[in-house]
Coordinates of C-alpha atoms in Angstrom, one line a residue:
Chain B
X1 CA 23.4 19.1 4.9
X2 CA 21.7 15.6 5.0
X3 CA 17.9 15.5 3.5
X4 CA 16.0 12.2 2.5
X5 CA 14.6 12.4 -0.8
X6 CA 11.0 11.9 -1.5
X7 CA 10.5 11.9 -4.9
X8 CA 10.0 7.6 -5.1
X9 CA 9.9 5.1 -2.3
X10 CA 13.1 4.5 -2.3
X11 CA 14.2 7.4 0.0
X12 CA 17.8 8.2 -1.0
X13 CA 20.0 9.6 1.9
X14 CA 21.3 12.6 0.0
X15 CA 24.3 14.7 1.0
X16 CA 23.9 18.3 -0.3
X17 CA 27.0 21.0 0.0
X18 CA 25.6 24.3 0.2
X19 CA 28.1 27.9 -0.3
X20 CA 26.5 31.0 -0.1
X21 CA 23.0 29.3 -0.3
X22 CA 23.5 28.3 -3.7
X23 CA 24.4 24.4 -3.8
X24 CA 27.3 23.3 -4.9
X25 CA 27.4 19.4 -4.9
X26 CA 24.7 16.5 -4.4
X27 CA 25.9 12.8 -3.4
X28 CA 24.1 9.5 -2.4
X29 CA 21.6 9.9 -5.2
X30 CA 20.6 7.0 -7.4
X31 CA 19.0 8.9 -9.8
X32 CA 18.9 12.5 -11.9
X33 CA 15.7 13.3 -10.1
X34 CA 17.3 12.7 -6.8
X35 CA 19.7 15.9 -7.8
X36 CA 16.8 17.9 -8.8
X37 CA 15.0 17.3 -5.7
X38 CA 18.3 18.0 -3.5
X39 CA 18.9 21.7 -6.0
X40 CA 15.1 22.9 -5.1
X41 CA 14.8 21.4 -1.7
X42 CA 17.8 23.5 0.0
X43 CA 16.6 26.7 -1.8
X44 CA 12.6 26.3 -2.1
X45 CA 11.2 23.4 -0.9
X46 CA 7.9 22.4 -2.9
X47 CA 5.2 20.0 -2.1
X48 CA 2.1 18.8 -4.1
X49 CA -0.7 19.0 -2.1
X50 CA -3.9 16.9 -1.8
X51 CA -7.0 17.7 0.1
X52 CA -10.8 17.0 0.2
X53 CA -13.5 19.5 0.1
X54 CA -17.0 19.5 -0.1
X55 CA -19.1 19.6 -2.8
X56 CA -22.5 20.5 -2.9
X57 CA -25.5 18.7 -4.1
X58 CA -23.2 15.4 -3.1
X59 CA -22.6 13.5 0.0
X60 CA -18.9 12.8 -0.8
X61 CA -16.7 15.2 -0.6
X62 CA -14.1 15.3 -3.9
X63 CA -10.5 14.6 -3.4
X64 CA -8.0 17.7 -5.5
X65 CA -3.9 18.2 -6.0
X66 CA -2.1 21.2 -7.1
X67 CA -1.3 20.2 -10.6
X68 CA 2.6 20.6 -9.4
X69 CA 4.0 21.0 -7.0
X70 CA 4.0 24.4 -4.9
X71 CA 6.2 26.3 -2.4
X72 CA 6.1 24.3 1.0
X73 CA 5.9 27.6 2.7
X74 CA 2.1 28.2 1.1
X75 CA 0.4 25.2 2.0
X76 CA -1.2 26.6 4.6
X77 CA -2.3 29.4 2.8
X78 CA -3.3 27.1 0.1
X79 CA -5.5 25.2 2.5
X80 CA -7.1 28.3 3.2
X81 CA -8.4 28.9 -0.2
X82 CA -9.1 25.7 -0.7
X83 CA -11.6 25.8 2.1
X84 CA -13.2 28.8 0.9
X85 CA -14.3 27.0 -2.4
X86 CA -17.9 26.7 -3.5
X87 CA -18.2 23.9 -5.8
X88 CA -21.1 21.8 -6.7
X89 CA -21.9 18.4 -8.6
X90 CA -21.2 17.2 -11.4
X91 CA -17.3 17.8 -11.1
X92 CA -15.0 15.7 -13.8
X93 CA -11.9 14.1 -13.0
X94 CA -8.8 16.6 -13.8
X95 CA -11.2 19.9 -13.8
X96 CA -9.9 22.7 -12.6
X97 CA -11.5 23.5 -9.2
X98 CA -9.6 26.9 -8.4
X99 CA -7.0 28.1 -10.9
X100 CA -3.8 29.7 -10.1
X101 CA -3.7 29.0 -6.3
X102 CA -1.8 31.4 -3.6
X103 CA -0.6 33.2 -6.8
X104 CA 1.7 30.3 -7.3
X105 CA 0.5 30.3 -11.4
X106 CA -0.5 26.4 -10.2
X107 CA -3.9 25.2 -10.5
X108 CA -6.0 23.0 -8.2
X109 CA -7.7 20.0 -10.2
X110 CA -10.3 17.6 -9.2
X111 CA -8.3 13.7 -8.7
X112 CA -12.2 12.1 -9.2
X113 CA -15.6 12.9 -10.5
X114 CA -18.5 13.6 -8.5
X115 CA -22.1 13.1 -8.8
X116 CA -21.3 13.2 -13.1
Chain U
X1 CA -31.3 -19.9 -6.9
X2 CA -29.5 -18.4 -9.9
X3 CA -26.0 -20.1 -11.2
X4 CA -23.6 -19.4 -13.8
X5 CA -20.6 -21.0 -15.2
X6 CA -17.6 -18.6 -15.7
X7 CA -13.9 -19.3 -16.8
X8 CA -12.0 -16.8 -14.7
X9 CA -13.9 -15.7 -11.7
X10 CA -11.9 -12.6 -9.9
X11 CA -13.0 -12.1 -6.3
X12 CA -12.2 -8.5 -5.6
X13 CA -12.1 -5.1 -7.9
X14 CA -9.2 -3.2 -6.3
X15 CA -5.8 -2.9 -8.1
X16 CA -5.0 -6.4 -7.9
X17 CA -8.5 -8.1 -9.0
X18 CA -8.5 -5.3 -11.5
X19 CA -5.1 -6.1 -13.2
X20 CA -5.3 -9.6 -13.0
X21 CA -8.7 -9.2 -15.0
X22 CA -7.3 -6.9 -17.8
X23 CA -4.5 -9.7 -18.0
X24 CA -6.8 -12.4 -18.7
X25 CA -8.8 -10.7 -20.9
X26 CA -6.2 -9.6 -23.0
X27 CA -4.6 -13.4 -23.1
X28 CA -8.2 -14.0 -25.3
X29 CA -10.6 -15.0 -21.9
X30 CA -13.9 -13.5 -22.6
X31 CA -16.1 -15.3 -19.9
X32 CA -14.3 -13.3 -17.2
X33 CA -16.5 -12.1 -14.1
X34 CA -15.0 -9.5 -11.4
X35 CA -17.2 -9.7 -7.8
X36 CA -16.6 -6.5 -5.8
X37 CA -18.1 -5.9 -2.1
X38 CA -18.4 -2.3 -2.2
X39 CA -20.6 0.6 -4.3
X40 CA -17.4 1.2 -6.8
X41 CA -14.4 -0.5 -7.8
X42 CA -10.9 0.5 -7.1
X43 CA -10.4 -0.6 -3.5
X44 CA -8.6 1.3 -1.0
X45 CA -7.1 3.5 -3.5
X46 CA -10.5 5.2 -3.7
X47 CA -9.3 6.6 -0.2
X48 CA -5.9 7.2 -0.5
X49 CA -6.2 10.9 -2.1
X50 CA -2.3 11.4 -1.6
X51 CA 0.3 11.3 -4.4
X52 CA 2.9 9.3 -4.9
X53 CA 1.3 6.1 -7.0
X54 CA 2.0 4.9 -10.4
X55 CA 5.6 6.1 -10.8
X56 CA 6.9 3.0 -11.6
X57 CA 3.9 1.7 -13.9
X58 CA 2.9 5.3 -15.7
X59 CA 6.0 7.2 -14.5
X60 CA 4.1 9.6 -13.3
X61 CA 3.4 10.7 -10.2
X62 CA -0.9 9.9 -9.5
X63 CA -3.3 10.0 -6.3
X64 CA -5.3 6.8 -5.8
X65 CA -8.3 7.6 -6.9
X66 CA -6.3 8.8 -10.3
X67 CA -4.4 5.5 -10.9
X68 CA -7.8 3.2 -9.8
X69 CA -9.7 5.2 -12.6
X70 CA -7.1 4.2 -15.3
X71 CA -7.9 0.2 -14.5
X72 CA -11.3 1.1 -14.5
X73 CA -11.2 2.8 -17.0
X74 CA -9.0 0.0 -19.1
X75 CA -11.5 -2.5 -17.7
X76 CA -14.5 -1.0 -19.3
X77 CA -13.0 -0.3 -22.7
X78 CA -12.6 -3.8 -22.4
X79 CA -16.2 -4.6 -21.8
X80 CA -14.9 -6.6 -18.6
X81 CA -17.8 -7.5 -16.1
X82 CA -17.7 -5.4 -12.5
X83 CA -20.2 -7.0 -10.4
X84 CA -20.5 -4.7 -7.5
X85 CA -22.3 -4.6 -4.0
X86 CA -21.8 -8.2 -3.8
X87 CA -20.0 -10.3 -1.5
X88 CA -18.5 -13.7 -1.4
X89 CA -19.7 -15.5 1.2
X90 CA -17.6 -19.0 0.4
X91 CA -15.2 -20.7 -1.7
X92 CA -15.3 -24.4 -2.5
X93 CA -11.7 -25.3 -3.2
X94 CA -12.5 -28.8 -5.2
X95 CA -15.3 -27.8 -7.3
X96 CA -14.6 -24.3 -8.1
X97 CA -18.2 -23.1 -7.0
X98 CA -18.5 -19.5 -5.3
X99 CA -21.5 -18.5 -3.1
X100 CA -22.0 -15.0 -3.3
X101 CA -24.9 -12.7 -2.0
X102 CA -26.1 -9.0 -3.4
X103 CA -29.1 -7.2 -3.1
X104 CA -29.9 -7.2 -6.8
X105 CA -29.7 -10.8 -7.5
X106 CA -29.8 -12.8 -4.2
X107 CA -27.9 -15.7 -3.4
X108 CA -25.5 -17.1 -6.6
X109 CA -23.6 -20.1 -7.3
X110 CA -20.9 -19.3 -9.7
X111 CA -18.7 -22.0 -11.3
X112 CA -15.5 -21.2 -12.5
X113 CA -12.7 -22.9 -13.9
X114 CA -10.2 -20.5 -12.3
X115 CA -10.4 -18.3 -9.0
X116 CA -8.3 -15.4 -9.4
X117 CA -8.5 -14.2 -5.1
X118 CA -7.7 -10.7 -4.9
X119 CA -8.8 -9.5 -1.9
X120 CA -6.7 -7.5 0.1
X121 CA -5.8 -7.0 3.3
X122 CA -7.1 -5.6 6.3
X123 CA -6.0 -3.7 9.5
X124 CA -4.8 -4.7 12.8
X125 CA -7.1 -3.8 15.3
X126 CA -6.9 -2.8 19.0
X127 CA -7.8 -5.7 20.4
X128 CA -4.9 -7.4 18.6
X129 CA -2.6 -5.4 20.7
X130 CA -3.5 -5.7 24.6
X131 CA -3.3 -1.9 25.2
X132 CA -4.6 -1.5 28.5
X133 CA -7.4 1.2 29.7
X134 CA -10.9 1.9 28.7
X135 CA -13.5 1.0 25.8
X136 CA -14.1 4.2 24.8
X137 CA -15.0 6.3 21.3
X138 CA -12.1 8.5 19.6
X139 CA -10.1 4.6 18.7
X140 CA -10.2 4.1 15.2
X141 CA -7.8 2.1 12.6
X142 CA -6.0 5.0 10.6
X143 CA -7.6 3.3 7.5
X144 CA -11.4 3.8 9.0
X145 CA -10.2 7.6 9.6
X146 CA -8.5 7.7 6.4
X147 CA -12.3 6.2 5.2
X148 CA -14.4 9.0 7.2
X149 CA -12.3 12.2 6.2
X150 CA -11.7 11.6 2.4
X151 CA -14.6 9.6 1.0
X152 CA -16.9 10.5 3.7
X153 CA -16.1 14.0 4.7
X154 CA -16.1 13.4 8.6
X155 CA -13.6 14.4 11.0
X156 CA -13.1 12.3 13.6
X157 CA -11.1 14.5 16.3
X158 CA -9.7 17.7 16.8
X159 CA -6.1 16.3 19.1
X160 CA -4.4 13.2 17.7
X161 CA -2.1 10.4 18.9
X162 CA -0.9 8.2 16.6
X163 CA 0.2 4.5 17.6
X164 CA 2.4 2.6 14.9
X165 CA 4.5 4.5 12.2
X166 CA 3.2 2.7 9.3
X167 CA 2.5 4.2 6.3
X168 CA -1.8 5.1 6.7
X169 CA -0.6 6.0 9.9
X170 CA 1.8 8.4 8.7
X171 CA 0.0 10.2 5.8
X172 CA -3.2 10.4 8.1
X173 CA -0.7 12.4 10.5
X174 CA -0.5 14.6 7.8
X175 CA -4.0 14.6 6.3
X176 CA -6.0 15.1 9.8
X177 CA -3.3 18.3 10.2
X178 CA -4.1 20.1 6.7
X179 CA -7.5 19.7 7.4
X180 CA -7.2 21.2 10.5
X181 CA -6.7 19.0 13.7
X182 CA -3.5 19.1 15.8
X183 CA -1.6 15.8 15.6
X184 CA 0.4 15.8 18.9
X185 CA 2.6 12.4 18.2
X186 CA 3.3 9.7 16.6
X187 CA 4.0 6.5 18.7
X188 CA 6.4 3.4 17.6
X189 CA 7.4 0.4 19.2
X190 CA 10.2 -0.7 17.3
X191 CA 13.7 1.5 17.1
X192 CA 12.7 2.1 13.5
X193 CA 9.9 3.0 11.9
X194 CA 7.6 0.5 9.2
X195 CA 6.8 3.3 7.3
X196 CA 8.5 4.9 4.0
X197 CA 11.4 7.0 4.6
X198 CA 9.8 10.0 2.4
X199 CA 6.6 9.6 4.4
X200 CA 8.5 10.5 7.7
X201 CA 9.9 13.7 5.8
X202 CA 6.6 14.9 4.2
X203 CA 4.0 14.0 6.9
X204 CA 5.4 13.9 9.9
X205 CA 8.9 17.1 9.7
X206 CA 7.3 18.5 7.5
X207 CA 4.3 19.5 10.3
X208 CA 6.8 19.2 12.9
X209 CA 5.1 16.4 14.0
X210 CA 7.3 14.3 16.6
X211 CA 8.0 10.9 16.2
X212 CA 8.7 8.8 19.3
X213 CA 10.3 5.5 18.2
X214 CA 10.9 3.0 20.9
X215 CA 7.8 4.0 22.1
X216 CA 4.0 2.8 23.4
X217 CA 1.2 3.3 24.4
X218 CA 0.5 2.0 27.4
X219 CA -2.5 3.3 28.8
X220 CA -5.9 4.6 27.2
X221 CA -8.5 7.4 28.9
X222 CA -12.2 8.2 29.0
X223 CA -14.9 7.1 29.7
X224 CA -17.6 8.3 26.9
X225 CA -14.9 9.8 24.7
X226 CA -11.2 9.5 24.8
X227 CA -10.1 11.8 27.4
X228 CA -6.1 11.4 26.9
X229 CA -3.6 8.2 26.5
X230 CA -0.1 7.4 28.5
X231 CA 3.1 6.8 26.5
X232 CA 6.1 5.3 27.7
X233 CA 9.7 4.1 26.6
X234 CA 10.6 0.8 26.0
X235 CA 13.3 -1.3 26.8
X236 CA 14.9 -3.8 24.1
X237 CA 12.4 -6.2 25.4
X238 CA 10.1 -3.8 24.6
X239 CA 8.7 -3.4 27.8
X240 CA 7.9 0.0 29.6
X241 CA 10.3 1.8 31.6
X242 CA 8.7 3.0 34.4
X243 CA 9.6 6.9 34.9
X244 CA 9.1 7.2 31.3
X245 CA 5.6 8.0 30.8
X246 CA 4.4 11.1 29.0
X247 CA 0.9 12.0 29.0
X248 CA -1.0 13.9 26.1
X249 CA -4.3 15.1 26.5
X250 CA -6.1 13.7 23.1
X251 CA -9.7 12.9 22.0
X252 CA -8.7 10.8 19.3
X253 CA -6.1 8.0 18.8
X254 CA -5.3 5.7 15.8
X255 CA -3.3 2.7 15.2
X256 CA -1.6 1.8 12.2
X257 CA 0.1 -1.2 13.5
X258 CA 0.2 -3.4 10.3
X259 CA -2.1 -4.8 7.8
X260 CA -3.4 -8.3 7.9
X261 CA -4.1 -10.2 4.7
X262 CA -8.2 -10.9 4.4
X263 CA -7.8 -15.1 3.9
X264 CA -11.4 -16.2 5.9
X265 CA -12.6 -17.2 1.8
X266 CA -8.8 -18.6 1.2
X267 CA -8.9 -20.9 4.3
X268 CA -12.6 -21.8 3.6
X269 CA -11.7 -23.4 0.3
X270 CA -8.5 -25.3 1.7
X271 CA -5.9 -22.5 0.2
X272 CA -2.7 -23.3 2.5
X273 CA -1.0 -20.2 4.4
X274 CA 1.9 -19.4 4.9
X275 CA 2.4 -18.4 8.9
X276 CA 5.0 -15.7 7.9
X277 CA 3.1 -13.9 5.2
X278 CA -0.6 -14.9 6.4
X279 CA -1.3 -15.0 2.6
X280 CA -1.9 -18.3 0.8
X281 CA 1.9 -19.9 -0.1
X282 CA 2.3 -19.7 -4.3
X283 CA 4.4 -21.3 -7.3
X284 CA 6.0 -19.2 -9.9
X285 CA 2.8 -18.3 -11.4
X286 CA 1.0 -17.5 -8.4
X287 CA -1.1 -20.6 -8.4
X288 CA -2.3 -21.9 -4.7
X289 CA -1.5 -25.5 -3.8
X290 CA -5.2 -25.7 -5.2
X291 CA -5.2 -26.1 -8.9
X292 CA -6.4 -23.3 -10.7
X293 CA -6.5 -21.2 -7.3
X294 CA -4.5 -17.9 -7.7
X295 CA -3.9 -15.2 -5.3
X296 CA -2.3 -11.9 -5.7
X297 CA -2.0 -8.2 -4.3
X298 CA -2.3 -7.9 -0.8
X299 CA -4.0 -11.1 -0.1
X300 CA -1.0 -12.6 -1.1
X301 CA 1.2 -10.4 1.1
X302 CA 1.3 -6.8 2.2
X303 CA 2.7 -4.7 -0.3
X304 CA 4.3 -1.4 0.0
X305 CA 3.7 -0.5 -3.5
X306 CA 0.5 -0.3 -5.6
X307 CA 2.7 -0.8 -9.1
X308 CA 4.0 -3.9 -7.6
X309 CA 0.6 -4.6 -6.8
X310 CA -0.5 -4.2 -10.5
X311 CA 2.5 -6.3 -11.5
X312 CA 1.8 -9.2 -9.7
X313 CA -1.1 -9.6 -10.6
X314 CA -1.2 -9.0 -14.3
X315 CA 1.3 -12.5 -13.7
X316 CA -1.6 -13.8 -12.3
X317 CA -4.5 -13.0 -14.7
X318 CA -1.8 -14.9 -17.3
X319 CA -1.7 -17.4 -15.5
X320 CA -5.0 -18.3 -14.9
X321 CA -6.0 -17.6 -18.0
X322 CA -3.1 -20.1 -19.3
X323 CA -4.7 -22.3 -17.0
X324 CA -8.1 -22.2 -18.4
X325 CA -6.7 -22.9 -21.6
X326 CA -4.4 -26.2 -20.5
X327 CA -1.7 -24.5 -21.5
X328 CA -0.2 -24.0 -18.0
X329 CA 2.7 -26.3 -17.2
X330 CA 2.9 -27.7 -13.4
X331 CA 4.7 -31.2 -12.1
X332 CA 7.3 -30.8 -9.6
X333 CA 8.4 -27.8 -7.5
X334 CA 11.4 -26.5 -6.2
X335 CA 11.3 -24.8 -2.8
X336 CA 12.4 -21.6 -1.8
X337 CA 13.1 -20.8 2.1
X338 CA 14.1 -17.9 3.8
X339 CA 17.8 -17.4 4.8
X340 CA 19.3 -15.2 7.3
X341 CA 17.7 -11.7 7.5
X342 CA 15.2 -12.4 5.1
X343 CA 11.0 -13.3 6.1
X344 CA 8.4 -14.1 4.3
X345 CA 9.8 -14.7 0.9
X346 CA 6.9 -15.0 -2.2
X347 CA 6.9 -17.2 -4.3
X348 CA 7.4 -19.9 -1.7
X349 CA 7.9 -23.1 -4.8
X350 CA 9.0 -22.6 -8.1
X351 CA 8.0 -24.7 -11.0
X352 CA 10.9 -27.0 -12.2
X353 CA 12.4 -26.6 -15.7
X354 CA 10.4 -23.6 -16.5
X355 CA 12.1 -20.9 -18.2
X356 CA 10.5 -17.4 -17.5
X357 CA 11.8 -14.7 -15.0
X358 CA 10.8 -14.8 -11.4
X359 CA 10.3 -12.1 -8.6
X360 CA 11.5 -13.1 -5.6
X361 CA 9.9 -10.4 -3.2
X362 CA 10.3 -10.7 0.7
X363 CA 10.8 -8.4 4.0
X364 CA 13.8 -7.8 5.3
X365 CA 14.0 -9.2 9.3
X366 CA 15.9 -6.2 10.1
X367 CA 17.5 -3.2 9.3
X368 CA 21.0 -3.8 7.0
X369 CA 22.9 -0.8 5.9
X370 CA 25.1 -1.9 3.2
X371 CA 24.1 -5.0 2.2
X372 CA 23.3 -7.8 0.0
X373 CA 21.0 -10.0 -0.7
X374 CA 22.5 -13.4 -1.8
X375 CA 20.0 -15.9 -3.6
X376 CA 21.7 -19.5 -3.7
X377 CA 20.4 -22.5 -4.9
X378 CA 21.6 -26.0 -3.6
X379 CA 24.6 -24.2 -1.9
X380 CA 25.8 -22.4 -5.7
X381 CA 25.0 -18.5 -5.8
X382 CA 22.8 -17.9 -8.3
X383 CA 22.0 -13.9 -8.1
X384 CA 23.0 -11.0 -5.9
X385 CA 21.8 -7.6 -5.3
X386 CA 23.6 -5.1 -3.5
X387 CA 21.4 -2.1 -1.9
X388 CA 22.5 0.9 0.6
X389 CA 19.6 0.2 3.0
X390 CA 17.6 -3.2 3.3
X391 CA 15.0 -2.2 6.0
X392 CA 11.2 -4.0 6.9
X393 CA 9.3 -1.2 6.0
X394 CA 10.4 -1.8 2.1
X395 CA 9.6 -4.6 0.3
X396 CA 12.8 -6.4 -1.7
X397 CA 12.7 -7.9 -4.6
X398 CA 15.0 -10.0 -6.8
X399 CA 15.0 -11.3 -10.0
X400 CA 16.1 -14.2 -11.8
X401 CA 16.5 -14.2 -15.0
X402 CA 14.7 -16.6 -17.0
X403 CA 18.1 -18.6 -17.9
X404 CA 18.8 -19.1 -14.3
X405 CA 15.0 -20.2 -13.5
X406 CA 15.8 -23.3 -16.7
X407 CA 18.6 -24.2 -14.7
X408 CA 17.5 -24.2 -10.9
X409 CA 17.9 -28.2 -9.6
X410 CA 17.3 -28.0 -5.7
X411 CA 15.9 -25.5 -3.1
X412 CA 16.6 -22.0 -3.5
X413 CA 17.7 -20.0 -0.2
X414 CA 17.2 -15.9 0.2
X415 CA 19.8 -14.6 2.8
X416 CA 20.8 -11.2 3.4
X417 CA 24.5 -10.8 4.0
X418 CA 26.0 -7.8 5.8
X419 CA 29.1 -6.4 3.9

């Protein structure tokens, strides 16, 4: 199986060998996190995701992550929680704006402050 | 009329203006103004809320507005000066005077002994492309979209075309679908795409969004509001091929079809460009062919990478501030062209019998699998780097060491050879 990794610019072509569904050999990385990325990516793939949602009591809306990264396969769902946040100003930078998302033990933190 | 007398003036409080300013104030330079144009500092990395900066510089993986808030934050500590909401209207060259304009003090004249320009870059608009069809609404730059959605909280369509694959243009593909609008394509002209490989993986197949390379758009629909635009093949001419055309029904479309560096205040002052980078044309140090004129970031040249960014300019802000001092050597300068397969390199001119490492960074003219970069200097070789992939959407760079930089004698030539 050929996959691209995305853990840095560089985009390493990576060739994965899979038995079973459990993977038995990575190639064409340059680095250890290259292997790491290959082991989770055929199994689980996991994304961070970012997002903006509005806040209220301010006319700009604050920018969040998952804190890690979280099962590709939930994003969706973890857009739809997201959406149904209430938050309002002042919200600090790295604040935790809903906490263990999609049941995924990984929480959602503000990336800026707002109206603090 | 109010005027001051600085010794570093910085024009522009993004990642470049802000790195070259903690630089210089480190080196000792007190008297050290920044000028920004918008509300806030931190440039366009207030809007880029994805991951995926600072892993070079922090090694750590941070969203824009996270690794902009640590320069601020740096900045501040430092008690360096952020003048915001104020823009420069012109640059004198020869005497070092800026004209610049806010609300809360009117019209300045600042002197300074150094000019660190740290603008940025802009976007390539429609009009620079000659897409046929109507003036219509639902057009926008992926930046101005990127602009509405995250700092402003608008959305700007519902069904989206996307013309260019570069990398706004890509991680808007993926922002506009997670907050909820269908992106139907994305649309490139070349056989490749401009963008990062890992940006093609998590915002386009991730979303199952399809990429068309060797694609265009060739015509655009609506009358009040963008009705729909026609995309078709194109040869290796890159024309259209009739019979090609595929039609999606869309009320939005945006282009991210390269970034432009922002010279008007560079050309204004007498800064020389460079046609291949349309940023000013540097020594070693970054200087201008003004003295005491620097330029870094994407004024400079488009940068793929905010850490290079950061880099760069922190060389800068030395460097001026070294200049400011009289402690910055200059005299005679080496040239340094672009070989085969290789565009744009920067620095073009290094300073002669200097001894301190040097970035060569350029574009690649093409894609080479396999290949190396061969940096030769009067006809003798004088570094290499081998990589698996040289393509134009990623920046190179290569370094000589400080030892070869003592010994260079004649022009230096980047070429890309394939194996």
């Amino acid at each position: 199986m050929e996959i691209t990794c995305i853990n840095c610019p560089v985009g390493c072509r990576l060739s994965v060998t899979l038995e079973n569904g459990q993977v038995t050999s990575v190639t064409g990385n340059t680095c250890k996190r290259g292997e790491i990325y290959a082991r989770q990516e055929c199994v689980d793939p996991q994304r961070m995701v970012t997002a903006v949602i509005p806040v209220a009591g301010s006319a700009m809306p604050l920018s969040v992550k998952t804190r890690t990264p979280i099962p590709k396969k939930l994003i969706d769902e973890c857009m739809k929680a997201l959406s149904a946040v209430e938050i309002a100003a002042p919200v600090k930078a790295g604040s935790v704006v809903l906490a263990n998302v999609c049941g995924t033990g990984v929480d959602i933190i503000a990336t800026k402050s707002v109206g603090a | 009329m109010n005027s001051k007398c600085v010794d570093i003036l910085v024009i522009g409080a993004g990642p470049a203006g802000l790195a070259a300013a903690i630089a210089a104030k480190e080196d000792g330079i007190d008297n050290l103004l920044v000028l920004e144009r918008e509300h806030n500092p931190g440039g366009i990395l207030r809007q880029c809320i994805h991951n995926g900066f600072g892993l070079h510089r922090f090694k750590e993986e941070l969203t824009g507005p996270e690794y902009a808030q640590r320069d601020i934050d740096r900045a501040r500590e430092m008690g360096i000066e952020i003048q915001t909401d104020t823009t420069v209207l012109s640059v004198d060259g020869k005497t070092h005077t800026v004209t610049c304009v806010s609300s809360a003090h009117g019209v300045e004249i600042i002197t300074a002994k150094a000019i660190i320009l740290a603008m940025g870059c802009r976007e390539r608009p429609r009009g620079a492309l000659g897409t046929p069809g109507t003036r219509c609404a639902g057009i926008y730059s992926a930046g101005t979209a990127q602009k509405f959605v995250n700092l402003e909280g608008y959305m700007p369509g519902k069904r989206v075309v996307i013309l260019g694959s570069g990398d706004i243009g890509l991680i808007m593909a993926r922002r506009m679908t997670l907050q909820g609008a269908k992106v139907l394509a994305c649309v490139e002209l070349m056989p490749f795409s401009s963008g990062l490989n890992r940006n093609i993986v998590q915002c386009l197949n991730d979303y199952d969004i399809p990429l068309y390379l060797s694609h265009t758009v060739i015509d655009i629909k609506g009358r009040e509001r963008l009705t729909g635009v026609t995309v078709a093949k194109v040869d290796a001419n890159r024309q259209p091929i009739p019979g090609s055309e595929i039609e999606f029904d869309c009320d939005t479309l945006l282009l991210s079809v390269g970034l432009i560096p922002e010279n008007e205040l560079s050309e204004g002052a007498g800064v020389k460009l460079s046609p291949l980078t349309s940023g000013a044309e540097v020594d070693d140090v970054l200087q201008t062919n003004l003295p005491g004129i620097f330029a870094c970031g994407n004024v400079l040249h488009v940068h793929d990478l905010v850490d290079h960014v950061s880099n760069e300019s922190f060389r800068a802000g030395h460097a001026a501030a070294a200049y400011v001092r009289g402690q910055l050597s200059g005299g005679d300068t080496l040239d340094v062209r672009d070989g085969d397969g290789v565009r744009g390199t920067v620095p073009q001119r290094i300073r002669k019998g200097v001894s301190e490492e040097v970035d060569l960074m350029f574009r690649p003219s093409g894609v080479f699998r396999n290949a190396t970069c061969i940096v030769t200097c009067g006809g003798r070789e004088i570094a290499r780097k081998k990589a698996p992939i040289f393509t134009p959407g990623e920046m190179a760079v290569v370094k000589l060491k400080p030892e070869i930089v003592a010994g260079l004698d004649d022009t230096v030539t980047v070429t890309i050879e394939r194996s």
